[in-house]
Coordinates of C-alpha atoms in Angstrom, one line a residue:
Chain A
M1 CA 4.7 -164.5 -155.6
Y2 CA 7.5 -164.4 -153.6
K3 CA 10.8 -163.4 -155.2
P4 CA 13.9 -163.2 -153.0
K5 CA 15.4 -160.9 -155.6
N6 CA 12.8 -158.1 -155.0
I7 CA 13.2 -158.1 -150.9
N8 CA 16.8 -157.9 -152.0
L9 CA 16.5 -154.8 -154.0
I10 CA 14.3 -153.2 -151.3
F11 CA 16.6 -154.0 -148.6
A12 CA 19.6 -152.4 -150.6
F13 CA 17.8 -149.3 -151.2
F14 CA 17.4 -149.1 -147.2
S15 CA 20.7 -150.0 -146.7
G16 CA 22.0 -147.3 -149.3
L17 CA 19.7 -144.5 -147.3
V18 CA 21.4 -145.5 -144.2
L19 CA 25.1 -145.4 -145.8
L20 CA 24.4 -141.9 -147.1
F21 CA 22.8 -140.9 -143.9
I22 CA 26.4 -141.6 -142.3
L23 CA 28.5 -140.3 -144.7
G24 CA 26.5 -137.7 -146.3
P25 CA 27.1 -135.0 -143.5
L26 CA 30.9 -135.8 -143.2
V27 CA 31.6 -136.0 -147.2
G28 CA 29.6 -132.6 -147.3
M29 CA 31.5 -131.4 -144.7
L30 CA 34.5 -132.0 -146.5
L31 CA 33.6 -130.3 -149.4
D32 CA 32.8 -127.6 -148.0
T33 CA 36.0 -126.6 -146.1
P34 CA 39.0 -125.5 -148.2
V35 CA 41.9 -127.3 -148.1
S36 CA 44.0 -124.2 -146.8
D37 CA 41.7 -123.7 -143.7
I38 CA 42.5 -127.4 -142.7
F39 CA 46.1 -127.1 -143.4
D40 CA 46.1 -123.8 -141.1
A41 CA 43.8 -125.5 -138.4
G42 CA 46.4 -128.5 -139.0
I43 CA 49.5 -126.3 -138.0
D44 CA 47.7 -124.8 -135.1
N45 CA 49.3 -125.1 -132.1
D46 CA 46.3 -125.2 -130.0
V47 CA 45.1 -127.6 -132.0
Q48 CA 47.5 -129.9 -132.2
K49 CA 47.9 -129.7 -128.4
S50 CA 44.5 -130.5 -127.9
I51 CA 44.4 -133.7 -130.2
G52 CA 47.2 -134.9 -128.4
L53 CA 45.2 -134.4 -125.0
T54 CA 42.4 -136.0 -126.5
L55 CA 44.0 -138.9 -127.6
G56 CA 46.4 -139.2 -124.6
A57 CA 43.6 -138.7 -122.2
S58 CA 42.0 -141.5 -123.7
F59 CA 44.2 -143.8 -124.0
F60 CA 45.5 -143.7 -120.4
G61 CA 42.0 -143.6 -118.9
T62 CA 41.6 -146.8 -121.2
L63 CA 44.6 -148.2 -120.2
F64 CA 44.4 -147.4 -116.3
F65 CA 40.7 -148.9 -116.1
S66 CA 41.2 -151.8 -117.8
I67 CA 43.3 -153.1 -115.1
A68 CA 40.5 -153.6 -113.1
A69 CA 37.7 -153.9 -115.8
I70 CA 39.3 -156.9 -117.1
P71 CA 39.4 -159.1 -113.7
F72 CA 35.8 -157.7 -113.1
A73 CA 34.6 -158.9 -116.6
Y74 CA 36.2 -162.3 -116.0
L75 CA 34.2 -162.5 -112.7
L76 CA 31.3 -161.6 -113.9
A77 CA 31.6 -164.4 -117.2
R78 CA 32.5 -167.1 -114.7
K79 CA 31.1 -166.7 -111.2
E80 CA 27.3 -166.7 -110.2
F81 CA 26.8 -164.4 -107.3
K82 CA 24.2 -162.6 -105.6
F83 CA 23.1 -159.7 -107.4
K84 CA 24.8 -160.8 -110.7
R85 CA 22.0 -159.2 -112.7
L86 CA 21.5 -155.7 -111.0
I87 CA 25.3 -155.1 -111.0
S88 CA 25.6 -156.3 -115.1
G89 CA 22.7 -153.4 -115.3
I90 CA 24.8 -150.8 -113.1
I91 CA 27.6 -151.3 -115.8
D92 CA 25.6 -150.1 -118.4
I93 CA 24.1 -147.0 -116.5
P94 CA 27.0 -144.8 -118.2
V95 CA 25.9 -145.9 -121.6
V96 CA 22.0 -145.0 -120.9
I97 CA 22.1 -141.8 -118.7
P98 CA 22.6 -138.2 -120.6
H99 CA 26.5 -137.7 -120.4
S100 CA 26.1 -134.1 -119.3
A101 CA 24.8 -135.5 -116.3
A102 CA 27.2 -138.1 -116.0
G103 CA 29.9 -135.3 -116.2
I104 CA 27.7 -133.6 -113.2
A105 CA 27.8 -136.6 -111.2
L106 CA 31.6 -136.7 -111.6
L107 CA 32.2 -133.7 -110.5
G108 CA 30.6 -134.2 -107.4
I109 CA 33.2 -136.8 -106.7
A110 CA 36.2 -135.0 -108.4
S111 CA 36.0 -131.8 -106.7
R112 CA 38.2 -130.1 -104.0
D113 CA 35.6 -131.0 -101.2
S114 CA 35.5 -134.8 -102.0
L115 CA 37.4 -137.5 -100.8
L116 CA 39.0 -138.3 -104.5
G117 CA 39.4 -134.2 -104.8
K118 CA 41.3 -134.3 -101.4
A119 CA 43.4 -137.4 -102.3
A120 CA 44.4 -135.1 -106.0
D121 CA 44.7 -132.1 -103.9
A122 CA 47.2 -134.4 -101.5
M123 CA 49.6 -134.9 -104.9
G124 CA 49.1 -131.3 -105.9
F125 CA 46.7 -131.3 -108.7
S126 CA 43.4 -131.0 -108.9
L127 CA 41.4 -133.4 -110.9
V128 CA 39.1 -130.6 -112.3
G129 CA 40.3 -128.9 -115.1
H130 CA 43.3 -131.6 -115.5
P131 CA 44.3 -134.2 -117.9
A132 CA 43.6 -136.8 -115.1
G133 CA 39.8 -135.5 -114.7
I134 CA 39.5 -135.5 -118.5
A135 CA 40.8 -139.2 -118.6
M136 CA 38.2 -140.3 -115.7
A137 CA 35.5 -138.8 -117.3
M138 CA 36.1 -140.0 -120.5
A139 CA 36.3 -143.6 -119.0
F140 CA 33.5 -143.3 -116.9
V141 CA 31.0 -143.0 -120.3
S142 CA 33.4 -145.7 -122.4
L143 CA 34.0 -148.4 -119.6
P144 CA 30.8 -150.3 -120.3
Y145 CA 31.9 -151.3 -123.8
L146 CA 35.2 -152.8 -122.3
I147 CA 33.8 -154.7 -119.9
N148 CA 31.0 -156.5 -122.1
A149 CA 33.1 -157.1 -124.9
A150 CA 35.7 -158.6 -122.5
R151 CA 33.0 -160.7 -120.6
N152 CA 31.5 -161.9 -124.1
G153 CA 35.1 -162.8 -124.5
F154 CA 35.5 -164.9 -121.5
E155 CA 32.3 -166.5 -121.8
A156 CA 33.4 -167.8 -125.0
V157 CA 36.5 -169.3 -123.5
P158 CA 35.6 -173.2 -123.1
I159 CA 35.6 -173.8 -119.1
R160 CA 37.0 -177.4 -119.8
L161 CA 40.2 -175.6 -121.2
E162 CA 40.4 -173.7 -117.7
K163 CA 39.4 -176.7 -115.9
A164 CA 42.4 -178.8 -118.1
A165 CA 44.9 -176.1 -117.3
L166 CA 44.2 -176.8 -113.6
N167 CA 44.5 -180.1 -113.8
L168 CA 47.9 -179.8 -115.8
G169 CA 49.3 -178.0 -112.7
A170 CA 48.4 -174.2 -113.1
S171 CA 47.5 -172.2 -110.5
S172 CA 44.5 -169.9 -111.1
F173 CA 46.4 -167.1 -111.9
K174 CA 48.4 -169.1 -114.1
M175 CA 45.4 -170.5 -115.7
F176 CA 44.3 -167.0 -116.1
F177 CA 47.3 -165.4 -117.5
S178 CA 48.0 -168.5 -119.3
I179 CA 44.8 -169.8 -121.0
S180 CA 42.0 -167.5 -120.2
L181 CA 43.2 -164.1 -121.0
P182 CA 45.1 -165.0 -124.4
L183 CA 42.2 -166.9 -125.6
A184 CA 39.6 -163.9 -124.9
W185 CA 42.2 -161.3 -126.0
R186 CA 40.6 -160.5 -129.4
S187 CA 37.4 -159.7 -127.8
I188 CA 39.4 -157.6 -124.9
L189 CA 41.5 -155.9 -127.7
S190 CA 38.3 -155.2 -129.5
G191 CA 36.7 -153.9 -126.4
L192 CA 39.5 -151.6 -125.4
I193 CA 39.7 -150.4 -128.9
M194 CA 35.9 -149.4 -128.6
M195 CA 36.6 -147.5 -125.1
F196 CA 39.6 -145.9 -126.4
A197 CA 37.4 -144.7 -129.3
R198 CA 34.2 -143.6 -127.7
G199 CA 36.4 -141.6 -124.6
M200 CA 38.1 -139.6 -127.2
S201 CA 35.0 -138.5 -128.7
E202 CA 33.4 -137.9 -125.5
F203 CA 32.0 -134.4 -125.1
G204 CA 29.4 -134.0 -122.3
A205 CA 31.0 -135.5 -119.2
V206 CA 34.5 -133.9 -120.3
I207 CA 33.0 -130.5 -120.5
I208 CA 31.6 -130.3 -117.3
I209 CA 34.9 -131.6 -115.8
A210 CA 37.3 -129.4 -118.1
Y211 CA 36.8 -126.8 -120.4
H212 CA 40.4 -126.2 -120.1
P213 CA 42.6 -127.8 -121.1
M214 CA 40.5 -128.2 -123.9
T215 CA 39.8 -132.1 -125.8
T216 CA 39.1 -131.5 -129.5
P217 CA 35.6 -132.4 -129.3
V218 CA 35.2 -129.2 -126.8
M219 CA 37.5 -126.9 -128.7
I220 CA 35.1 -128.1 -132.0
F221 CA 32.3 -126.7 -130.0
E222 CA 34.2 -123.3 -128.4
R223 CA 35.5 -122.4 -131.9
F224 CA 31.6 -122.9 -133.4
G225 CA 30.2 -120.8 -130.7
A226 CA 32.7 -118.1 -130.4
Y227 CA 33.3 -118.0 -134.8
G228 CA 31.0 -119.8 -136.2
L229 CA 30.6 -123.1 -138.8
K230 CA 33.6 -122.2 -140.9
Y231 CA 36.0 -122.1 -138.0
A232 CA 34.7 -125.4 -136.4
Q233 CA 35.0 -127.8 -139.7
P234 CA 38.6 -127.7 -140.1
I235 CA 39.2 -129.1 -136.7
A236 CA 36.3 -131.2 -137.2
L237 CA 37.7 -132.6 -140.2
I238 CA 40.9 -133.2 -138.9
F239 CA 39.6 -134.9 -135.4
I240 CA 37.7 -137.3 -137.8
A241 CA 40.4 -137.9 -140.0
I242 CA 42.5 -138.9 -137.0
S243 CA 39.9 -141.0 -135.3
L244 CA 39.5 -143.1 -138.3
A245 CA 42.8 -143.4 -138.5
V246 CA 43.4 -144.6 -135.4
F247 CA 40.4 -146.6 -135.5
V248 CA 41.6 -148.9 -138.5
F249 CA 45.0 -148.9 -137.4
L250 CA 43.9 -150.7 -134.0
R251 CA 41.3 -152.8 -135.9
W252 CA 44.2 -153.7 -138.0
L253 CA 46.2 -154.5 -135.4
S254 CA 43.8 -156.4 -133.3
G255 CA 43.2 -158.7 -136.6
K256 CA 46.3 -159.2 -137.1
N257 CA 47.0 -160.4 -133.4
A258 CA 43.8 -162.8 -133.6
H259 CA 45.6 -164.7 -136.9
A260 CA 49.1 -164.5 -135.1
Chain B
M1 CA 45.5 -197.2 -104.6
L2 CA 42.5 -195.0 -105.3
E3 CA 39.5 -195.5 -103.1
L4 CA 36.4 -193.6 -103.2
K5 CA 34.4 -194.0 -99.8
N6 CA 30.9 -192.9 -99.6
I7 CA 30.7 -190.0 -102.0
N8 CA 27.7 -187.9 -102.5
L9 CA 27.4 -184.7 -104.4
S10 CA 24.6 -182.9 -105.7
F11 CA 24.1 -179.4 -107.8
G12 CA 20.8 -178.2 -109.4
S13 CA 18.6 -181.4 -110.2
F14 CA 21.8 -183.6 -110.6
S15 CA 23.1 -185.7 -107.5
I16 CA 25.6 -188.8 -107.2
S17 CA 25.0 -190.9 -103.9
D18 CA 26.8 -193.3 -101.6
I19 CA 29.6 -194.2 -104.4
N20 CA 32.2 -196.5 -103.4
L21 CA 35.1 -197.5 -105.7
K22 CA 38.4 -199.4 -105.3
L23 CA 41.6 -199.5 -107.4
D24 CA 44.8 -201.5 -107.6
K25 CA 47.8 -200.0 -108.7
G26 CA 47.9 -201.0 -112.3
D27 CA 44.4 -201.6 -112.9
Y28 CA 42.2 -200.5 -115.9
F29 CA 39.4 -199.3 -114.5
V30 CA 36.2 -198.9 -116.9
L31 CA 33.3 -197.0 -115.6
L32 CA 30.2 -198.2 -118.2
G33 CA 27.1 -196.2 -118.1
P34 CA 24.7 -194.2 -120.4
S35 CA 25.1 -190.5 -121.4
G36 CA 23.7 -188.2 -119.1
A37 CA 24.6 -190.7 -115.7
G38 CA 27.1 -188.6 -114.3
K39 CA 30.5 -190.8 -115.2
S40 CA 32.3 -187.6 -116.0
V41 CA 30.8 -186.1 -112.8
I42 CA 33.1 -188.9 -111.0
L43 CA 36.4 -187.8 -112.8
E44 CA 36.3 -184.3 -111.9
L45 CA 35.7 -185.3 -108.2
I46 CA 38.8 -187.5 -108.0
A47 CA 40.5 -184.9 -110.3
G48 CA 39.5 -182.4 -107.4
I49 CA 37.5 -180.0 -110.1
L50 CA 34.4 -181.0 -108.1
K51 CA 34.0 -180.6 -104.5
I52 CA 32.1 -183.4 -103.1
D53 CA 29.2 -182.7 -100.5
S54 CA 30.6 -185.8 -98.3
G55 CA 32.9 -188.8 -98.1
G56 CA 36.4 -189.2 -98.8
V57 CA 38.9 -189.8 -101.9
F58 CA 42.0 -191.6 -100.7
L59 CA 45.0 -192.1 -103.1
N60 CA 47.8 -194.3 -101.6
K61 CA 45.8 -194.3 -98.4
K62 CA 46.3 -190.4 -98.2
N63 CA 43.0 -188.7 -97.6
I64 CA 42.9 -186.3 -100.7
T65 CA 39.5 -185.0 -100.4
Q66 CA 40.6 -181.4 -99.7
D67 CA 43.6 -181.4 -101.7
K68 CA 43.9 -178.8 -104.4
I69 CA 43.7 -179.7 -107.6
Q70 CA 47.3 -179.3 -108.7
D71 CA 48.5 -181.4 -105.9
R72 CA 46.7 -184.7 -106.5
S73 CA 49.0 -186.6 -109.3
I74 CA 45.8 -187.6 -111.2
G75 CA 45.9 -186.5 -114.8
L76 CA 42.4 -186.0 -116.6
V77 CA 41.8 -186.4 -120.0
F78 CA 38.9 -184.3 -121.5
Q79 CA 36.1 -186.0 -123.6
D80 CA 36.8 -182.9 -125.9
F81 CA 40.3 -183.4 -125.3
A82 CA 40.7 -179.7 -124.4
I83 CA 43.5 -179.1 -126.3
F84 CA 44.7 -175.1 -125.9
P85 CA 44.1 -173.6 -129.4
H86 CA 46.7 -170.7 -129.0
L87 CA 49.5 -173.0 -128.6
N88 CA 51.3 -175.4 -131.1
V89 CA 51.7 -179.2 -130.3
E90 CA 55.0 -178.8 -128.6
Q91 CA 54.0 -175.8 -126.6
N92 CA 50.9 -177.8 -125.2
I93 CA 52.6 -180.7 -124.2
A94 CA 55.5 -178.8 -122.7
Y95 CA 52.5 -176.7 -120.7
P96 CA 52.7 -178.9 -117.4
L97 CA 56.4 -179.0 -117.5
K98 CA 56.8 -175.0 -117.6
I99 CA 54.3 -174.6 -115.0
K100 CA 56.6 -177.0 -113.0
R101 CA 59.5 -174.8 -113.9
W102 CA 61.3 -177.6 -115.5
S103 CA 64.5 -176.2 -117.4
K104 CA 64.1 -175.3 -121.3
E105 CA 66.3 -178.3 -122.1
L106 CA 64.5 -181.0 -119.5
V107 CA 61.1 -179.8 -121.0
R108 CA 62.1 -180.3 -124.7
K109 CA 63.8 -183.9 -123.7
R110 CA 60.5 -184.8 -122.2
V111 CA 58.1 -183.5 -124.8
V112 CA 60.3 -185.2 -127.4
E113 CA 60.2 -188.6 -125.4
L114 CA 56.4 -188.3 -125.0
A115 CA 55.8 -187.2 -128.6
K116 CA 57.6 -190.4 -129.9
Q117 CA 55.5 -192.4 -127.6
M118 CA 52.5 -191.1 -129.1
D119 CA 54.1 -191.4 -132.2
I120 CA 53.0 -187.5 -132.7
F121 CA 56.6 -186.3 -133.4
H122 CA 56.6 -185.0 -136.9
L123 CA 53.2 -182.9 -135.4
L124 CA 55.3 -180.9 -132.6
N125 CA 55.5 -177.7 -134.6
R126 CA 51.9 -178.0 -136.2
R127 CA 49.2 -175.7 -134.6
T128 CA 46.6 -177.7 -133.0
T129 CA 43.5 -176.5 -134.9
S130 CA 44.7 -178.3 -137.7
L131 CA 45.0 -181.6 -136.3
S132 CA 42.5 -184.4 -136.7
G133 CA 40.6 -186.2 -133.5
G134 CA 43.0 -189.1 -133.2
E135 CA 46.2 -186.7 -133.3
K136 CA 44.5 -183.9 -130.8
Q137 CA 43.7 -187.3 -128.5
R138 CA 47.5 -188.0 -128.6
V139 CA 48.4 -185.0 -127.8
A140 CA 46.0 -184.6 -125.0
L141 CA 47.2 -187.9 -123.7
A142 CA 51.0 -186.8 -124.0
R143 CA 50.2 -183.8 -122.0
T144 CA 48.5 -185.7 -119.5
L145 CA 51.2 -188.0 -118.9
A146 CA 54.1 -185.4 -119.1
L147 CA 54.0 -185.1 -115.3
T148 CA 53.7 -188.9 -114.9
P149 CA 50.4 -189.1 -112.9
D150 CA 49.6 -191.6 -110.6
I151 CA 46.3 -192.4 -112.0
L152 CA 45.2 -191.5 -115.5
L153 CA 41.4 -190.5 -116.4
L154 CA 40.0 -190.7 -119.8
D155 CA 36.6 -189.3 -120.4
E156 CA 35.2 -191.0 -123.3
P157 CA 38.4 -191.4 -125.3
L158 CA 37.3 -193.3 -128.0
A159 CA 33.7 -191.5 -128.9
A160 CA 34.8 -188.9 -131.2
L161 CA 37.3 -191.4 -133.3
D162 CA 36.3 -193.4 -136.6
V163 CA 36.5 -197.5 -136.6
Q164 CA 40.3 -197.3 -137.5
L165 CA 41.7 -194.6 -135.1
K166 CA 39.6 -196.2 -132.2
K167 CA 41.5 -199.4 -133.0
E168 CA 44.8 -197.4 -133.2
L169 CA 44.1 -195.6 -129.3
R170 CA 42.9 -198.5 -128.0
S171 CA 46.3 -200.4 -128.7
Q172 CA 48.2 -197.3 -127.2
L173 CA 46.0 -197.6 -124.0
R174 CA 46.7 -201.2 -123.8
K175 CA 50.7 -200.4 -124.1
L176 CA 50.1 -197.6 -121.4
H177 CA 48.7 -200.4 -119.3
K178 CA 51.1 -202.8 -120.0
Q179 CA 53.5 -199.8 -118.7
G180 CA 52.1 -200.2 -115.3
Q181 CA 49.8 -196.7 -115.9
T182 CA 47.0 -197.2 -113.7
I183 CA 43.4 -195.7 -115.6
I184 CA 40.0 -195.3 -115.2
H185 CA 38.3 -195.3 -118.4
V186 CA 34.9 -193.7 -118.6
T187 CA 32.5 -194.7 -121.3
H188 CA 28.9 -195.4 -122.7
D189 CA 30.4 -198.5 -125.0
F190 CA 30.6 -201.9 -123.4
E191 CA 32.5 -203.1 -126.1
E192 CA 35.8 -200.4 -125.0
A193 CA 35.3 -202.2 -121.7
L194 CA 35.0 -205.6 -123.0
L195 CA 38.3 -204.7 -125.0
L196 CA 40.3 -202.9 -122.5
A197 CA 39.1 -203.3 -118.4
D198 CA 40.3 -205.2 -115.9
K199 CA 37.6 -204.4 -113.7
V200 CA 34.5 -202.3 -114.4
A201 CA 31.6 -200.5 -112.6
I202 CA 28.3 -200.2 -114.0
F203 CA 26.9 -196.7 -113.4
N204 CA 23.2 -195.3 -114.0
Q205 CA 21.6 -192.1 -112.9
G206 CA 24.3 -191.4 -110.2
N207 CA 24.7 -194.8 -108.3
I208 CA 27.1 -197.6 -109.0
I209 CA 24.9 -200.6 -109.8
Q210 CA 27.1 -203.3 -110.0
Q211 CA 31.2 -203.5 -110.1
G212 CA 33.9 -206.1 -110.0
Y213 CA 36.3 -207.7 -112.2
K214 CA 35.1 -207.4 -115.9
N215 CA 34.8 -211.3 -116.4
D216 CA 32.5 -211.6 -113.2
V217 CA 30.4 -208.7 -113.8
F218 CA 29.7 -210.0 -117.5
A219 CA 29.1 -213.3 -116.5
Q220 CA 26.7 -212.1 -113.8
P221 CA 24.7 -209.1 -114.5
R222 CA 22.7 -208.6 -111.2
S223 CA 20.1 -206.5 -112.8
E224 CA 18.1 -206.0 -116.4
F225 CA 20.0 -202.8 -116.8
V226 CA 23.3 -204.0 -116.3
A227 CA 22.7 -207.2 -118.4
H228 CA 21.2 -205.1 -121.4
F229 CA 24.2 -202.6 -121.0
I230 CA 26.6 -205.4 -121.3
G231 CA 24.8 -206.8 -124.6
V232 CA 22.8 -209.3 -123.2
K233 CA 19.5 -209.4 -125.1
N234 CA 17.8 -212.3 -123.0
Y235 CA 17.7 -211.7 -119.6
F236 CA 14.6 -212.7 -117.8
E237 CA 13.8 -212.4 -113.8
V238 CA 13.3 -215.0 -112.0
T239 CA 9.5 -215.6 -110.4
K240 CA 9.6 -218.9 -108.9
T241 CA 12.1 -221.6 -108.3
A242 CA 12.0 -225.3 -107.7
Q243 CA 14.0 -228.2 -107.7
E244 CA 14.2 -228.9 -111.3
W245 CA 12.8 -225.8 -113.0
I246 CA 12.6 -221.8 -112.8
E247 CA 9.8 -219.9 -113.7
V248 CA 10.4 -216.5 -115.2
G249 CA 8.2 -213.4 -116.2
G250 CA 5.3 -215.2 -114.3
K251 CA 4.9 -217.2 -117.7
L252 CA 7.6 -219.8 -118.9
I253 CA 9.1 -222.4 -117.3
F254 CA 13.0 -223.3 -117.9
T255 CA 14.1 -226.7 -116.6
C256 CA 17.3 -226.1 -115.6
N257 CA 20.6 -227.7 -114.4
R258 CA 19.4 -228.9 -110.7
D259 CA 22.7 -228.5 -108.9
K260 CA 23.0 -224.9 -109.6
V261 CA 19.3 -224.2 -108.8
T262 CA 19.1 -225.6 -105.3
D263 CA 22.7 -224.5 -104.2
N264 CA 21.9 -220.6 -104.4
Q265 CA 18.4 -218.9 -105.2
P266 CA 18.8 -217.4 -108.6
I267 CA 17.7 -213.9 -109.3
A268 CA 17.1 -214.1 -112.7
I269 CA 18.4 -216.2 -116.2
M270 CA 20.2 -215.3 -119.5
I271 CA 20.4 -216.9 -122.1
H272 CA 22.9 -215.9 -124.8
S273 CA 21.1 -214.9 -128.3
G274 CA 23.4 -217.1 -130.3
D275 CA 22.7 -219.8 -127.8
I276 CA 19.1 -220.7 -129.1
Q277 CA 18.2 -223.7 -131.9
L278 CA 15.6 -223.0 -134.2
S279 CA 13.4 -225.4 -135.9
K280 CA 10.4 -225.3 -138.0
F281 CA 7.1 -225.6 -135.8
E282 CA 4.8 -228.8 -136.6
E283 CA 1.7 -228.6 -135.1
G284 CA 1.1 -231.9 -132.7
K285 CA 4.7 -233.0 -132.6
K286 CA 6.6 -233.7 -129.4
T287 CA 9.7 -231.5 -128.2
E288 CA 12.2 -231.7 -126.1
V289 CA 12.3 -229.9 -122.9
N290 CA 13.0 -226.3 -123.1
T291 CA 11.5 -226.0 -126.5
F292 CA 9.0 -223.1 -126.4
S293 CA 6.8 -222.3 -129.7
G294 CA 6.6 -218.9 -130.8
T295 CA 5.8 -216.7 -133.8
V296 CA 8.4 -214.1 -135.3
L297 CA 7.8 -210.8 -134.5
E298 CA 11.1 -209.1 -136.3
L299 CA 13.6 -209.9 -138.2
Y300 CA 16.9 -207.7 -139.1
S301 CA 20.4 -207.9 -140.1
A302 CA 22.5 -207.9 -137.7
Y303 CA 26.6 -207.4 -137.1
R304 CA 26.8 -211.0 -137.9
G305 CA 24.0 -212.9 -139.7
F306 CA 20.4 -211.6 -138.6
E307 CA 18.6 -211.2 -135.5
L308 CA 15.1 -212.4 -134.7
V309 CA 12.5 -211.3 -132.0
V310 CA 10.6 -214.3 -131.3
D311 CA 7.3 -214.4 -129.0
I312 CA 7.3 -217.4 -126.8
G313 CA 5.2 -215.6 -124.0
L314 CA 8.3 -213.4 -123.7
P315 CA 10.2 -211.7 -126.4
L316 CA 13.4 -213.9 -126.9
V317 CA 15.9 -212.2 -129.3
V318 CA 17.9 -214.8 -131.7
N319 CA 21.0 -214.5 -133.7
I320 CA 21.1 -216.8 -137.0
S321 CA 23.9 -216.8 -139.6
Q322 CA 22.3 -216.1 -143.1
K323 CA 22.6 -219.8 -144.3
Q324 CA 19.9 -221.0 -141.3
L325 CA 17.9 -217.9 -142.3
L326 CA 17.6 -219.2 -146.1
E327 CA 17.9 -223.1 -144.7
L328 CA 14.7 -222.5 -142.6
D329 CA 12.9 -219.8 -144.6
I330 CA 12.1 -217.5 -142.0
N331 CA 10.2 -214.8 -142.6
E332 CA 8.0 -212.1 -140.0
G333 CA 4.9 -213.9 -138.7
D334 CA 6.3 -217.6 -139.2
K335 CA 5.8 -219.5 -135.6
L336 CA 9.2 -221.1 -134.8
N337 CA 10.5 -223.8 -132.6
C338 CA 13.0 -222.1 -130.0
Y339 CA 15.0 -225.0 -128.2
I340 CA 17.6 -223.5 -125.3
S341 CA 19.9 -226.3 -123.6
T342 CA 20.1 -226.3 -120.1
E343 CA 23.5 -225.8 -120.2
N344 CA 22.8 -222.6 -122.0
I345 CA 20.5 -221.1 -119.5
Q346 CA 22.9 -219.0 -117.1
S347 CA 21.4 -218.3 -113.7
I348 CA 22.3 -214.8 -111.7
F349 CA 22.4 -215.0 -108.2
E350 CA 22.0 -212.3 -105.8
T351 CA 25.8 -212.7 -104.9
A352 CA 28.4 -214.1 -106.5

């Protein structure tokens, strides 16, 4: 006989397993790491610099690329054009390819011989081994999260509201900034948070563009390779804590904005 | 004032063809048609939201076909009101004024004036998500009227409202009309047209079937579709005519008012369901002209009294009061005589 309670129990059991799978290694690492080691890593100048670089590069990468990504998402949400499906597929490429391969591909366009590399050279820096290059690598792999979230947000704005704005005298630009953007803002903010979070945790593409200066994921890898698990764990813990704090703060902020 | 000339437009499987409309300043024009007929498309193309394939839109004799939406001075109130949910009532009404860069003081003055006119002054600081349908409708009207458009377009403005709110909004619309506002109102409800319009156009499947002054169209529906749409239940196409009679549906012969028949060839006749007199059928008894015997196919309660469908060769819809129903003791399957006096047989002509 069918008993809904039984199915709920079974599903709850599986849910517990998944949660345990996520939390187990993190809690295990926390319990395994002496507080003094975490403290020592926290006051380590290199670690602090690395965390600052990681957060900064991801933040500016997200900000810079969002300027083009948000209008792009609007076009995808509102307009019908040739090869739209193909273009939608292209957007998701960074998610599905190995990130080290993405790094290699990026290195091709960021190296000194490339057009972009030459342009950076003219401005007095090289993208390879530079925070700007790191930001670019982070943005490359995380941009789809923003574009897709923003596109969903724009699609959810009733088209009649935009028509009404135009009928009330708004130009297309005014309509976009006064109606479409504010109404899709919650999804866009969510996409920005996802892009930022995904960008700062990027390792594969970043290590190929820049081993130095070291982002925190690269530093964790380097400490693990050179000194072993005990030396990598405290930094990993600090970075996880900061990531979670930033993530929770931004989520709270986006929720607050949505209800404002 | 506004003229649509030979408008054609198609997108996907839907098209509208050869639309011609003419409105004078101060007209209350109702575009009447079933859901999905393309009425809203007409409003959107007048407003400039949709681009037409061919034809022209003229406002005050100026060709505005290629004019931008923002330059047309035509205000559209959408069926679902299209209230901006992230702005409060005041900000919604002020939206078009701020676009036009009115000063803060003037914006506030105009918003207050409109809010008082629409009886929503007490709602100015409210979030729009907490408004009722009727309140949203008033906000949408106030917002659209803020820049005093030459023409106000209303897309099914009463569809989402309950009976009481409909009454209130109708009165508001009449007031606006009396103040000289030219209005085009789209609806599927012929009662709205009856209660509000000066002129009507009947629209179906992308075409205007009939248009003109309300009283003319309602008195002379030139097709069965129009007749049924405006609530006429007995509309029979004429199959033959002679000096003194009209044959309808190839079956029934009505004796008619001779002058009307001979002056102009009728294409149909119309009999109001309340204009038919019923009596008990008595076998062998001689009856007057235009008395037809038939069986009651259906009997059901109606808006006032009862409605019967009597098969007299063609289905005839008859309205009777509860008193008559009890007096005649009518039941489904009974045989009755239906008498229609010649004055109550209205002939419909090809041209007015």
